[in-house]
């Protein structure tokens, strides 16, 4: 239940935070959240780097939503736009988009760049989750 003293803007922010925390959804984060949401996560994380100017990136939201839904019990799915998040891009050595990083226990275990079909992304995750 919302605090009656909470202003409209604060309530909107709280609702946005709650929506991002729902299991099975793609979470959109920024540089300030990267350390907590990715590097310190208790479960494996798939980070999807994208850009608004990237044509192939526009094809991936349905794939990422499906991955989040199908793997949400074993994996956190994070989406980060590259231009406003240079620190995370540098930390993950992203050189092109779309880019994917599989992170576990604070380490980048696998990296892939370029467009991937849902099937290829699932194969990538299945191979990495076995060793996770």
GROMACS .gro file of N, CA and C in nm:
model
  396
    1UNK      N    1   0.084  -0.118   0.000
    1UNK     CA    2   0.000   0.000   0.000
    1UNK      C    3   0.088   0.124   0.000
    2UNK      N    4   0.054   0.219  -0.083
    2UNK     CA    5   0.133   0.341  -0.096
    2UNK      C    6   0.118   0.428   0.028
    3UNK      N    7   0.226   0.493   0.062
    3UNK     CA    8   0.227   0.588   0.172
    3UNK      C    9   0.146   0.711   0.132
    4UNK      N   10   0.047   0.755   0.213
    4UNK     CA   11  -0.034   0.871   0.174
    4UNK      C   12   0.049   0.998   0.159
    5UNK      N   13   0.165   1.003   0.222
    5UNK     CA   14   0.251   1.120   0.212
    5UNK      C   15   0.335   1.120   0.083
    6UNK      N   16   0.337   1.005   0.014
    6UNK     CA   17   0.419   0.993  -0.105
    6UNK      C   18   0.358   1.076  -0.218
    7UNK      N   19   0.439   1.161  -0.280
    7UNK     CA   20   0.391   1.245  -0.389
    7UNK      C   21   0.369   1.165  -0.517
    8UNK      N   22   0.306   1.226  -0.613
    8UNK     CA   23   0.275   1.160  -0.740
    8UNK      C   24   0.402   1.113  -0.810
    9UNK      N   25   0.503   1.198  -0.816
    9UNK     CA   26   0.628   1.161  -0.883
    9UNK      C   27   0.695   1.043  -0.812
   10UNK      N   28   0.699   1.047  -0.681
   10UNK     CA   29   0.760   0.937  -0.605
   10UNK      C   30   0.682   0.808  -0.625
   11UNK      N   31   0.551   0.818  -0.632
   11UNK     CA   32   0.468   0.701  -0.655
   11UNK      C   33   0.495   0.642  -0.793
   12UNK      N   34   0.510   0.727  -0.894
   12UNK     CA   35   0.542   0.679  -1.028
   12UNK      C   36   0.676   0.607  -1.029
   13UNK      N   37   0.775   0.664  -0.961
   13UNK     CA   38   0.907   0.601  -0.954
   13UNK      C   39   0.900   0.466  -0.883
   14UNK      N   40   0.824   0.460  -0.776
   14UNK     CA   41   0.808   0.334  -0.703
   14UNK      C   42   0.740   0.230  -0.790
   15UNK      N   43   0.636   0.268  -0.862
   15UNK     CA   44   0.568   0.174  -0.952
   15UNK      C   45   0.662   0.125  -1.061
   16UNK      N   46   0.745   0.215  -1.116
   16UNK     CA   47   0.842   0.176  -1.218
   16UNK      C   48   0.942   0.076  -1.160
   17UNK      N   49   0.987   0.102  -1.037
   17UNK     CA   50   1.082   0.011  -0.972
   17UNK      C   51   1.020  -0.126  -0.952
   18UNK      N   52   0.897  -0.128  -0.909
   18UNK     CA   53   0.828  -0.255  -0.888
   18UNK      C   54   0.809  -0.331  -1.018
   19UNK      N   55   0.776  -0.261  -1.126
   19UNK     CA   56   0.760  -0.327  -1.255
   19UNK      C   57   0.891  -0.390  -1.299
   20UNK      N   58   1.003  -0.322  -1.275
   20UNK     CA   59   1.133  -0.374  -1.315
   20UNK      C   60   1.171  -0.498  -1.235
   21UNK      N   61   1.118  -0.512  -1.116
   21UNK     CA   62   1.160  -0.623  -1.031
   21UNK      C   63   1.078  -0.749  -1.051
   22UNK      N   64   0.979  -0.745  -1.139
   22UNK     CA   65   0.895  -0.862  -1.161
   22UNK      C   66   0.976  -0.972  -1.229
   23UNK      N   67   0.971  -1.094  -1.172
   23UNK     CA   68   1.044  -1.206  -1.231
   23UNK      C   69   0.990  -1.233  -1.370
   24UNK      N   70   1.079  -1.267  -1.461
   24UNK     CA   71   1.038  -1.301  -1.595
   24UNK      C   72   1.024  -1.181  -1.686
   25UNK      N   73   1.074  -1.067  -1.644
   25UNK     CA   74   1.070  -0.950  -1.730
   25UNK      C   75   1.211  -0.899  -1.755
   26UNK      N   76   1.227  -0.830  -1.866
   26UNK     CA   77   1.355  -0.769  -1.899
   26UNK      C   78   1.366  -0.642  -1.815
   27UNK      N   79   1.473  -0.628  -1.742
   27UNK     CA   80   1.492  -0.511  -1.657
   27UNK      C   81   1.582  -0.411  -1.728
   28UNK      N   82   1.540  -0.287  -1.733
   28UNK     CA   83   1.618  -0.181  -1.794
   28UNK      C   84   1.690  -0.108  -1.682
   29UNK      N   85   1.823  -0.103  -1.691
   29UNK     CA   86   1.901  -0.037  -1.586
   29UNK      C   87   1.999   0.062  -1.649
   30UNK      N   88   2.070   0.135  -1.562
   30UNK     CA   89   2.171   0.229  -1.608
   30UNK      C   90   2.302   0.204  -1.533
   31UNK      N   91   2.404   0.284  -1.565
   31UNK     CA   92   2.536   0.266  -1.504
   31UNK      C   93   2.531   0.260  -1.352
   32UNK      N   94   2.449   0.344  -1.290
   32UNK     CA   95   2.447   0.350  -1.143
   32UNK      C   96   2.394   0.221  -1.081
   33UNK      N   97   2.319   0.142  -1.156
   33UNK     CA   98   2.263   0.017  -1.105
   33UNK      C   99   2.343  -0.106  -1.146
   34UNK      N  100   2.439  -0.089  -1.235
   34UNK     CA  101   2.510  -0.203  -1.294
   34UNK      C  102   2.578  -0.292  -1.191
   35UNK      N  103   2.649  -0.232  -1.101
   35UNK     CA  104   2.723  -0.310  -1.001
   35UNK      C  105   2.628  -0.397  -0.919
   36UNK      N  106   2.520  -0.339  -0.870
   36UNK     CA  107   2.424  -0.412  -0.788
   36UNK      C  108   2.346  -0.515  -0.868
   37UNK      N  109   2.290  -0.474  -0.980
   37UNK     CA  110   2.200  -0.560  -1.058
   37UNK      C  111   2.272  -0.669  -1.137
   38UNK      N  112   2.397  -0.644  -1.175
   38UNK     CA  113   2.469  -0.739  -1.260
   38UNK      C  114   2.585  -0.805  -1.186
   39UNK      N  115   2.682  -0.727  -1.145
   39UNK     CA  116   2.805  -0.784  -1.090
   39UNK      C  117   2.783  -0.848  -0.952
   40UNK      N  118   2.688  -0.797  -0.874
   40UNK     CA  119   2.663  -0.853  -0.742
   40UNK      C  120   2.537  -0.940  -0.737
   41UNK      N  121   2.484  -0.976  -0.851
   41UNK     CA  122   2.361  -1.055  -0.856
   41UNK      C  123   2.386  -1.196  -0.801
   42UNK      N  124   2.286  -1.249  -0.733
   42UNK     CA  125   2.295  -1.384  -0.676
   42UNK      C  126   2.278  -1.492  -0.783
   43UNK      N  127   2.216  -1.457  -0.894
   43UNK     CA  128   2.192  -1.554  -1.001
   43UNK      C  129   2.266  -1.509  -1.127
   44UNK      N  130   2.280  -1.598  -1.224
   44UNK     CA  131   2.343  -1.557  -1.351
   44UNK      C  132   2.262  -1.445  -1.416
   45UNK      N  133   2.332  -1.364  -1.498
   45UNK     CA  134   2.269  -1.249  -1.562
   45UNK      C  135   2.305  -1.248  -1.711
   46UNK      N  136   2.205  -1.224  -1.794
   46UNK     CA  137   2.228  -1.197  -1.935
   46UNK      C  138   2.208  -1.048  -1.954
   47UNK      N  139   2.313  -0.979  -1.997
   47UNK     CA  140   2.304  -0.836  -2.023
   47UNK      C  141   2.298  -0.816  -2.174
   48UNK      N  142   2.195  -0.746  -2.218
   48UNK     CA  143   2.175  -0.716  -2.359
   48UNK      C  144   2.202  -0.567  -2.379
   49UNK      N  145   2.307  -0.537  -2.457
   49UNK     CA  146   2.342  -0.399  -2.488
   49UNK      C  147   2.284  -0.364  -2.625
   50UNK      N  148   2.223  -0.246  -2.634
   50UNK     CA  149   2.157  -0.205  -2.757
   50UNK      C  150   2.173  -0.055  -2.778
   51UNK      N  151   2.128  -0.008  -2.894
   51UNK     CA  152   2.129   0.135  -2.923
   51UNK      C  153   2.005   0.171  -3.004
   52UNK      N  154   1.954   0.291  -2.982
   52UNK     CA  155   1.834   0.335  -3.052
   52UNK      C  156   1.857   0.349  -3.202
   53UNK      N  157   1.982   0.374  -3.242
   53UNK     CA  158   2.016   0.392  -3.383
   53UNK      C  159   2.050   0.260  -3.452
   54UNK      N  160   2.046   0.150  -3.379
   54UNK     CA  161   2.083   0.018  -3.432
   54UNK      C  162   1.960  -0.052  -3.488
   55UNK      N  163   1.955  -0.066  -3.620
   55UNK     CA  164   1.842  -0.133  -3.684
   55UNK      C  165   1.818  -0.275  -3.634
   56UNK      N  166   1.921  -0.360  -3.633
   56UNK     CA  167   1.902  -0.497  -3.585
   56UNK      C  168   1.855  -0.505  -3.439
   57UNK      N  169   1.892  -0.407  -3.358
   57UNK     CA  170   1.849  -0.406  -3.217
   57UNK      C  171   1.698  -0.394  -3.205
   58UNK      N  172   1.635  -0.333  -3.303
   58UNK     CA  173   1.490  -0.314  -3.300
   58UNK      C  174   1.414  -0.445  -3.317
   59UNK      N  175   1.483  -0.547  -3.368
   59UNK     CA  176   1.420  -0.677  -3.390
   59UNK      C  177   1.421  -0.764  -3.264
   60UNK      N  178   1.500  -0.727  -3.166
   60UNK     CA  179   1.525  -0.815  -3.053
   60UNK      C  180   1.431  -0.806  -2.932
   61UNK      N  181   1.356  -0.699  -2.912
   61UNK     CA  182   1.270  -0.697  -2.792
   61UNK      C  183   1.179  -0.819  -2.775
   62UNK      N  184   1.113  -0.871  -2.879
   62UNK     CA  185   1.029  -0.991  -2.856
   62UNK      C  186   1.113  -1.112  -2.816
   63UNK      N  187   1.233  -1.123  -2.871
   63UNK     CA  188   1.323  -1.234  -2.835
   63UNK      C  189   1.364  -1.221  -2.690
   64UNK      N  190   1.401  -1.099  -2.648
   64UNK     CA  191   1.445  -1.078  -2.511
   64UNK      C  192   1.332  -1.101  -2.412
   65UNK      N  193   1.211  -1.059  -2.448
   65UNK     CA  194   1.095  -1.083  -2.361
   65UNK      C  195   1.070  -1.232  -2.345
   66UNK      N  196   1.083  -1.307  -2.454
   66UNK     CA  197   1.064  -1.452  -2.450
   66UNK      C  198   1.171  -1.518  -2.362
   67UNK      N  199   1.294  -1.474  -2.378
   67UNK     CA  200   1.404  -1.529  -2.296
   67UNK      C  201   1.377  -1.500  -2.149
   68UNK      N  202   1.337  -1.378  -2.117
   68UNK     CA  203   1.309  -1.342  -1.978
   68UNK      C  204   1.196  -1.428  -1.921
   69UNK      N  205   1.094  -1.453  -2.001
   69UNK     CA  206   0.981  -1.534  -1.957
   69UNK      C  207   1.022  -1.680  -1.938
   70UNK      N  208   1.095  -1.734  -2.035
   70UNK     CA  209   1.131  -1.877  -2.031
   70UNK      C  210   1.247  -1.911  -1.938
   71UNK      N  211   1.333  -1.815  -1.909
   71UNK     CA  212   1.451  -1.841  -1.827
   71UNK      C  213   1.449  -1.764  -1.696
   72UNK      N  214   1.341  -1.691  -1.669
   72UNK     CA  215   1.334  -1.602  -1.553
   72UNK      C  216   1.355  -1.669  -1.419
   73UNK      N  217   1.331  -1.799  -1.410
   73UNK     CA  218   1.352  -1.869  -1.284
   73UNK      C  219   1.500  -1.902  -1.259
   74UNK      N  220   1.584  -1.891  -1.363
   74UNK     CA  221   1.727  -1.927  -1.349
   74UNK      C  222   1.822  -1.816  -1.387
   75UNK      N  223   1.766  -1.707  -1.438
   75UNK     CA  224   1.850  -1.605  -1.501
   75UNK      C  225   1.783  -1.469  -1.491
   76UNK      N  226   1.863  -1.367  -1.466
   76UNK     CA  227   1.814  -1.230  -1.470
   76UNK      C  228   1.849  -1.174  -1.608
   77UNK      N  229   1.753  -1.108  -1.673
   77UNK     CA  230   1.777  -1.049  -1.805
   77UNK      C  231   1.776  -0.898  -1.791
   78UNK      N  232   1.887  -0.836  -1.832
   78UNK     CA  233   1.907  -0.693  -1.819
   78UNK      C  234   1.926  -0.631  -1.957
   79UNK      N  235   1.867  -0.515  -1.977
   79UNK     CA  236   1.880  -0.442  -2.102
   79UNK      C  237   1.944  -0.307  -2.073
   80UNK      N  238   2.048  -0.273  -2.149
   80UNK     CA  239   2.117  -0.146  -2.129
   80UNK      C  240   2.142  -0.078  -2.262
   81UNK      N  241   2.104   0.048  -2.270
   81UNK     CA  242   2.134   0.126  -2.390
   81UNK      C  243   2.278   0.174  -2.379
   82UNK      N  244   2.355   0.160  -2.488
   82UNK     CA  245   2.498   0.187  -2.480
   82UNK      C  246   2.533   0.335  -2.463
   83UNK      N  247   2.468   0.423  -2.537
   83UNK     CA  248   2.509   0.564  -2.536
   83UNK      C  249   2.501   0.631  -2.399
   84UNK      N  250   2.394   0.614  -2.322
   84UNK     CA  251   2.389   0.679  -2.190
   84UNK      C  252   2.460   0.602  -2.079
   85UNK      N  253   2.523   0.488  -2.111
   85UNK     CA  254   2.585   0.404  -2.008
   85UNK      C  255   2.729   0.366  -2.043
   86UNK      N  256   2.817   0.466  -2.062
   86UNK     CA  257   2.953   0.438  -2.106
   86UNK      C  258   3.038   0.356  -2.008
   87UNK      N  259   3.010   0.368  -1.879
   87UNK     CA  260   3.089   0.292  -1.780
   87UNK      C  261   3.065   0.142  -1.794
   88UNK      N  262   2.941   0.102  -1.806
   88UNK     CA  263   2.909  -0.040  -1.820
   88UNK      C  264   2.958  -0.093  -1.954
   89UNK      N  265   2.945  -0.012  -2.058
   89UNK     CA  266   2.993  -0.051  -2.191
   89UNK      C  267   3.144  -0.076  -2.186
   90UNK      N  268   3.217   0.012  -2.119
   90UNK     CA  269   3.362  -0.005  -2.107
   90UNK      C  270   3.396  -0.127  -2.022
   91UNK      N  271   3.328  -0.144  -1.912
   91UNK     CA  272   3.354  -0.257  -1.823
   91UNK      C  273   3.332  -0.390  -1.894
   92UNK      N  274   3.230  -0.394  -1.980
   92UNK     CA  275   3.197  -0.518  -2.052
   92UNK      C  276   3.264  -0.527  -2.188
   93UNK      N  277   3.347  -0.428  -2.220
   93UNK     CA  278   3.421  -0.425  -2.347
   93UNK      C  279   3.330  -0.443  -2.468
   94UNK      N  280   3.219  -0.371  -2.467
   94UNK     CA  281   3.125  -0.378  -2.579
   94UNK      C  282   3.182  -0.296  -2.695
   95UNK      N  283   3.196  -0.360  -2.810
   95UNK     CA  284   3.251  -0.293  -2.928
   95UNK      C  285   3.148  -0.271  -3.037
   96UNK      N  286   3.037  -0.342  -3.030
   96UNK     CA  287   2.931  -0.326  -3.128
   96UNK      C  288   2.800  -0.371  -3.067
   97UNK      N  289   2.690  -0.334  -3.133
   97UNK     CA  290   2.559  -0.374  -3.084
   97UNK      C  291   2.481  -0.440  -3.197
   98UNK      N  292   2.392  -0.528  -3.161
   98UNK     CA  293   2.361  -0.575  -3.027
   98UNK      C  294   2.475  -0.658  -2.969
   99UNK      N  295   2.485  -0.657  -2.838
   99UNK     CA  296   2.589  -0.734  -2.768
   99UNK      C  297   2.527  -0.802  -2.647
  100UNK      N  298   2.578  -0.919  -2.615
  100UNK     CA  299   2.527  -0.997  -2.503
  100UNK      C  300   2.643  -1.037  -2.415
  101UNK      N  301   2.623  -1.027  -2.283
  101UNK     CA  302   2.723  -1.070  -2.186
  101UNK      C  303   2.655  -1.161  -2.085
  102UNK      N  304   2.715  -1.277  -2.064
  102UNK     CA  305   2.666  -1.370  -1.962
  102UNK      C  306   2.755  -1.351  -1.841
  103UNK      N  307   2.696  -1.307  -1.731
  103UNK     CA  308   2.771  -1.274  -1.610
  103UNK      C  309   2.726  -1.365  -1.497
  104UNK      N  310   2.826  -1.419  -1.427
  104UNK     CA  311   2.796  -1.502  -1.311
  104UNK      C  312   2.902  -1.477  -1.205
  105UNK      N  313   2.859  -1.463  -1.083
  105UNK     CA  314   2.948  -1.441  -0.968
  105UNK      C  315   3.044  -1.324  -0.993
  106UNK      N  316   2.993  -1.218  -1.052
  106UNK     CA  317   3.074  -1.099  -1.074
  106UNK      C  318   3.172  -1.107  -1.188
  107UNK      N  319   3.166  -1.211  -1.268
  107UNK     CA  320   3.258  -1.227  -1.380
  107UNK      C  321   3.182  -1.240  -1.511
  108UNK      N  322   3.237  -1.179  -1.615
  108UNK     CA  323   3.181  -1.199  -1.749
  108UNK      C  324   3.233  -1.333  -1.799
  109UNK      N  325   3.143  -1.429  -1.810
  109UNK     CA  326   3.181  -1.565  -1.849
  109UNK      C  327   3.184  -1.584  -2.000
  110UNK      N  328   3.091  -1.519  -2.070
  110UNK     CA  329   3.083  -1.532  -2.215
  110UNK      C  330   3.037  -1.400  -2.276
  111UNK      N  331   3.083  -1.375  -2.399
  111UNK     CA  332   3.046  -1.255  -2.472
  111UNK      C  333   3.011  -1.290  -2.615
  112UNK      N  334   2.908  -1.225  -2.666
  112UNK     CA  335   2.869  -1.241  -2.807
  112UNK      C  336   2.825  -1.104  -2.857
  113UNK      N  337   2.861  -1.073  -2.979
  113UNK     CA  338   2.813  -0.950  -3.041
  113UNK      C  339   2.751  -0.983  -3.175
  114UNK      N  340   2.648  -0.909  -3.210
  114UNK     CA  341   2.579  -0.929  -3.336
  114UNK      C  342   2.440  -0.985  -3.315
  115UNK      N  343   2.360  -0.978  -3.421
  115UNK     CA  344   2.223  -1.025  -3.414
  115UNK      C  345   2.221  -1.176  -3.395
  116UNK      N  346   2.132  -1.221  -3.309
  116UNK     CA  347   2.115  -1.364  -3.284
  116UNK      C  348   1.968  -1.399  -3.294
  117UNK      N  349   1.941  -1.516  -3.349
  117UNK     CA  350   1.804  -1.566  -3.348
  117UNK      C  351   1.771  -1.612  -3.207
  118UNK      N  352   1.644  -1.629  -3.180
  118UNK     CA  353   1.601  -1.680  -3.049
  118UNK      C  354   1.664  -1.816  -3.023
  119UNK      N  355   1.667  -1.900  -3.126
  119UNK     CA  356   1.725  -2.034  -3.111
  119UNK      C  357   1.873  -2.027  -3.074
  120UNK      N  358   1.949  -1.942  -3.141
  120UNK     CA  359   2.093  -1.929  -3.110
  120UNK      C  360   2.115  -1.874  -2.970
  121UNK      N  361   2.032  -1.778  -2.932
  121UNK     CA  362   2.045  -1.722  -2.797
  121UNK      C  363   2.010  -1.826  -2.692
  122UNK      N  364   1.909  -1.907  -2.717
  122UNK     CA  365   1.874  -2.015  -2.624
  122UNK      C  366   1.987  -2.118  -2.616
  123UNK      N  367   2.050  -2.152  -2.727
  123UNK     CA  368   2.164  -2.245  -2.726
  123UNK      C  369   2.278  -2.187  -2.644
  124UNK      N  370   2.306  -2.059  -2.662
  124UNK     CA  371   2.409  -1.990  -2.585
  124UNK      C  372   2.379  -1.996  -2.436
  125UNK      N  373   2.254  -1.968  -2.400
  125UNK     CA  374   2.216  -1.970  -2.258
  125UNK      C  375   2.219  -2.111  -2.202
  126UNK      N  376   2.166  -2.208  -2.274
  126UNK     CA  377   2.165  -2.345  -2.226
  126UNK      C  378   2.307  -2.396  -2.200
  127UNK      N  379   2.399  -2.364  -2.288
  127UNK     CA  380   2.538  -2.407  -2.270
  127UNK      C  381   2.600  -2.340  -2.146
  128UNK      N  382   2.568  -2.214  -2.124
  128UNK     CA  383   2.625  -2.142  -2.011
  128UNK      C  384   2.556  -2.172  -1.880
  129UNK      N  385   2.428  -2.197  -1.883
  129UNK     CA  386   2.356  -2.227  -1.759
  129UNK      C  387   2.391  -2.366  -1.706
  130UNK      N  388   2.434  -2.456  -1.793
  130UNK     CA  389   2.477  -2.589  -1.749
  130UNK      C  390   2.598  -2.578  -1.660
  131UNK      N  391   2.690  -2.486  -1.696
  131UNK     CA  392   2.812  -2.470  -1.619
  131UNK      C  393   2.796  -2.369  -1.506
  132UNK      N  394   2.682  -2.302  -1.503
  132UNK     CA  395   2.661  -2.198  -1.401
  132UNK      C  396   2.644  -2.257  -1.263
   0.00000   0.00000   0.00000
